[in-house]
CSV table of C-alpha atoms in Angstrom, one decimal:
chain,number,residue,atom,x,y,z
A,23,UNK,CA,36.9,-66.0,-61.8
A,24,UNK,CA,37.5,-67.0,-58.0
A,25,UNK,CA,39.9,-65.1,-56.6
A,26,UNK,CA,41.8,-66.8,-52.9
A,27,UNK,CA,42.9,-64.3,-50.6
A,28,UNK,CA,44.3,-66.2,-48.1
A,29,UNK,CA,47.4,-64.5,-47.6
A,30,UNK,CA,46.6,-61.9,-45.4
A,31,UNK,CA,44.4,-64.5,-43.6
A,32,UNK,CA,47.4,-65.4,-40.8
A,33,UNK,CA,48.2,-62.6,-40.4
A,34,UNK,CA,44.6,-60.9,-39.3
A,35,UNK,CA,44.1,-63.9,-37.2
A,36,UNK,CA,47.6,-63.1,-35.4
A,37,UNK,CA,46.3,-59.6,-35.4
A,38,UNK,CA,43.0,-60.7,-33.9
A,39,UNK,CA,44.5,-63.0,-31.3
A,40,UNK,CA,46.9,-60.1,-30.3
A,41,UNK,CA,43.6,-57.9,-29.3
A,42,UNK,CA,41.9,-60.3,-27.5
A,43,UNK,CA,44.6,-61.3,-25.2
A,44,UNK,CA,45.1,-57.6,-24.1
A,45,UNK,CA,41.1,-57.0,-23.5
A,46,UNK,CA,41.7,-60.5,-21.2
A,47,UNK,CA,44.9,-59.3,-19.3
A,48,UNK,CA,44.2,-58.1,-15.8
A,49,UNK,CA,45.3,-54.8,-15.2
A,50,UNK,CA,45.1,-51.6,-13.6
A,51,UNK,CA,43.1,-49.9,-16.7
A,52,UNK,CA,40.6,-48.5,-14.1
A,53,UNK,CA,42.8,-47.7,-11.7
A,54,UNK,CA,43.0,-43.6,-11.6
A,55,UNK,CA,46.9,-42.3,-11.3
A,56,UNK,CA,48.4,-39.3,-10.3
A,57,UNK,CA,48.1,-36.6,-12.2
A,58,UNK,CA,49.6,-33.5,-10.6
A,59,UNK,CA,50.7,-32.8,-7.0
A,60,UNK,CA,50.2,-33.1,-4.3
A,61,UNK,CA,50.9,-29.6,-3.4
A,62,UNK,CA,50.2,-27.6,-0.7
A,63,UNK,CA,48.5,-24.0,-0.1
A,64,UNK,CA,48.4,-21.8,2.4
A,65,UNK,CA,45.5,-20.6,4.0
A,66,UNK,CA,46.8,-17.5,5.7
A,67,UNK,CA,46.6,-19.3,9.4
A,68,UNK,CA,49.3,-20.5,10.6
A,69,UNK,CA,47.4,-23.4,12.7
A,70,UNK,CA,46.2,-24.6,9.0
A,71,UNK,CA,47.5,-26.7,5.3
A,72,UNK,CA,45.1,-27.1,2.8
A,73,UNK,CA,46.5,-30.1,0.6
A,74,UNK,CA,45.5,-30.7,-2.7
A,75,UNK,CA,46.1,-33.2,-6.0
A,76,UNK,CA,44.7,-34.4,-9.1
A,77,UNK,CA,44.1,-37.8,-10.7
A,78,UNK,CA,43.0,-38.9,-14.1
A,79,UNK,CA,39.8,-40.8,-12.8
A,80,UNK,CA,38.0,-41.4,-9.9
A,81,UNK,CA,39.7,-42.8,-7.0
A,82,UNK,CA,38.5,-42.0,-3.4
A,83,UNK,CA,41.9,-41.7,-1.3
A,84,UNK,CA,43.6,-41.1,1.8
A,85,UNK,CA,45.2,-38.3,3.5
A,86,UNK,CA,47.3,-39.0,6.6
A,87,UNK,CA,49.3,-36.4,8.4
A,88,UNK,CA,51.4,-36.0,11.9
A,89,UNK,CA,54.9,-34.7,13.2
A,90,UNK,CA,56.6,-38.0,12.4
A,91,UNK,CA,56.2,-40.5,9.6
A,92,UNK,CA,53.8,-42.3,11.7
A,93,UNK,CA,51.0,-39.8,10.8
A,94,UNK,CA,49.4,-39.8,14.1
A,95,UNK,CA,47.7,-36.3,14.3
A,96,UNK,CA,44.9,-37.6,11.7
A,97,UNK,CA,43.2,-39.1,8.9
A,98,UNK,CA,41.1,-38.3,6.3
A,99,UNK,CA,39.4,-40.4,3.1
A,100,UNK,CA,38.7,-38.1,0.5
A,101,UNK,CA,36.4,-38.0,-2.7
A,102,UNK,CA,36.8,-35.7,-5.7
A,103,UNK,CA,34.9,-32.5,-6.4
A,104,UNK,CA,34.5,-30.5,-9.3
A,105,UNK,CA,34.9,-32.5,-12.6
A,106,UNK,CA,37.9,-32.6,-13.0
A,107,UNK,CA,39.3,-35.3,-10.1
A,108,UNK,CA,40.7,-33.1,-7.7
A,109,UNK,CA,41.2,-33.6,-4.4
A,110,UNK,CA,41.7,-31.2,-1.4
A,111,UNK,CA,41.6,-31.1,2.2
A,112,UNK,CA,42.6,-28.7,4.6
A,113,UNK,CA,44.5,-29.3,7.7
A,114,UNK,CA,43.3,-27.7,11.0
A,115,UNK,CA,44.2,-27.6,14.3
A,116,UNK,CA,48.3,-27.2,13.9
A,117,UNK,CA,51.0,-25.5,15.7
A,118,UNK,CA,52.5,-22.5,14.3
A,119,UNK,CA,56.0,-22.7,13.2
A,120,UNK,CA,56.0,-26.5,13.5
A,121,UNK,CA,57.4,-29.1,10.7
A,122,UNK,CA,54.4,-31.9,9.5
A,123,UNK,CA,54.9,-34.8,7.2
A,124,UNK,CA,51.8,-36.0,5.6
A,125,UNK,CA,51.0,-39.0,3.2
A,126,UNK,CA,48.5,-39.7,0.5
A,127,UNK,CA,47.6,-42.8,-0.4
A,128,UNK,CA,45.7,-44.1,-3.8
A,129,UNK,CA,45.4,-47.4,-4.7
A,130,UNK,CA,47.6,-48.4,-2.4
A,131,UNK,CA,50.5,-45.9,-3.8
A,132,UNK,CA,51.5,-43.5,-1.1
A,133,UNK,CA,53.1,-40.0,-2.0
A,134,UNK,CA,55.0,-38.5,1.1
A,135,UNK,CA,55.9,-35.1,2.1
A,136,UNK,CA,56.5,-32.5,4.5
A,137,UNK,CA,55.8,-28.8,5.4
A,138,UNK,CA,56.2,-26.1,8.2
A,139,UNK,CA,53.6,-24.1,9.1
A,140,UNK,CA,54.2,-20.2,9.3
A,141,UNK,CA,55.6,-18.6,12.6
A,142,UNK,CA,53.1,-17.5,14.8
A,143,UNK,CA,52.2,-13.9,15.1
């Protein structure tokens, strides 16, 4: 006794053509996004920032920083350490009591912000 199961058969070939077209579709799937901050920490000195954020892959990115939005003061590229993707870099070099903005860049994504470093003693 032959049994036809051809039933199912359109519906694992829609199946199967659904699959392939998403393995084919260009994406970002590599692409490492934010995953928290970034945040800041001080370093007990008011001429310093330490800035730090996480991804969810490996990405090198960019730290940019200054005392207007066109981030003059400096620029940093930046790797991960640990093993977790975490970034950090600290900031030297500022003036007490002043306000900063800095930007960091992934992918092309920036993520803006701004701090004041402590008073001076």
């Amino acid at each position: 006794m032959i049994h036809e199961r051809t039933g199912h058969r359109p519906f694992l070939i829609l199946i199967a053509c659904f699959l392939l077209g998403a393995l084919l579709l260009p994406g970002r799937g590599d692409a490492a996004s934010r995953r928290k901050g970034p945040y800041l920490i001080l370093t007990g000195k008011p001429t310093s920032m330490t800035v730090l954020w996480q991804l969810d892959g490996t990405a090198t990115c960019t730290l940019e920083w200054g005392t207007d939005r066109g981030y003059g003061l400096g620029r940093v590229r930046t790797t991960e350490h640990g093993d977790d993707h975490q970034h950090a870099h600290t900031i030297d070099g500022l003036e007490p009591g002043t306000l900063y903005f800095y930007r960091v860049s992934m992918d092309g994504r920036p993520y803006e912000g701004s701090f004041r470093t402590p008073p001076g003693p």
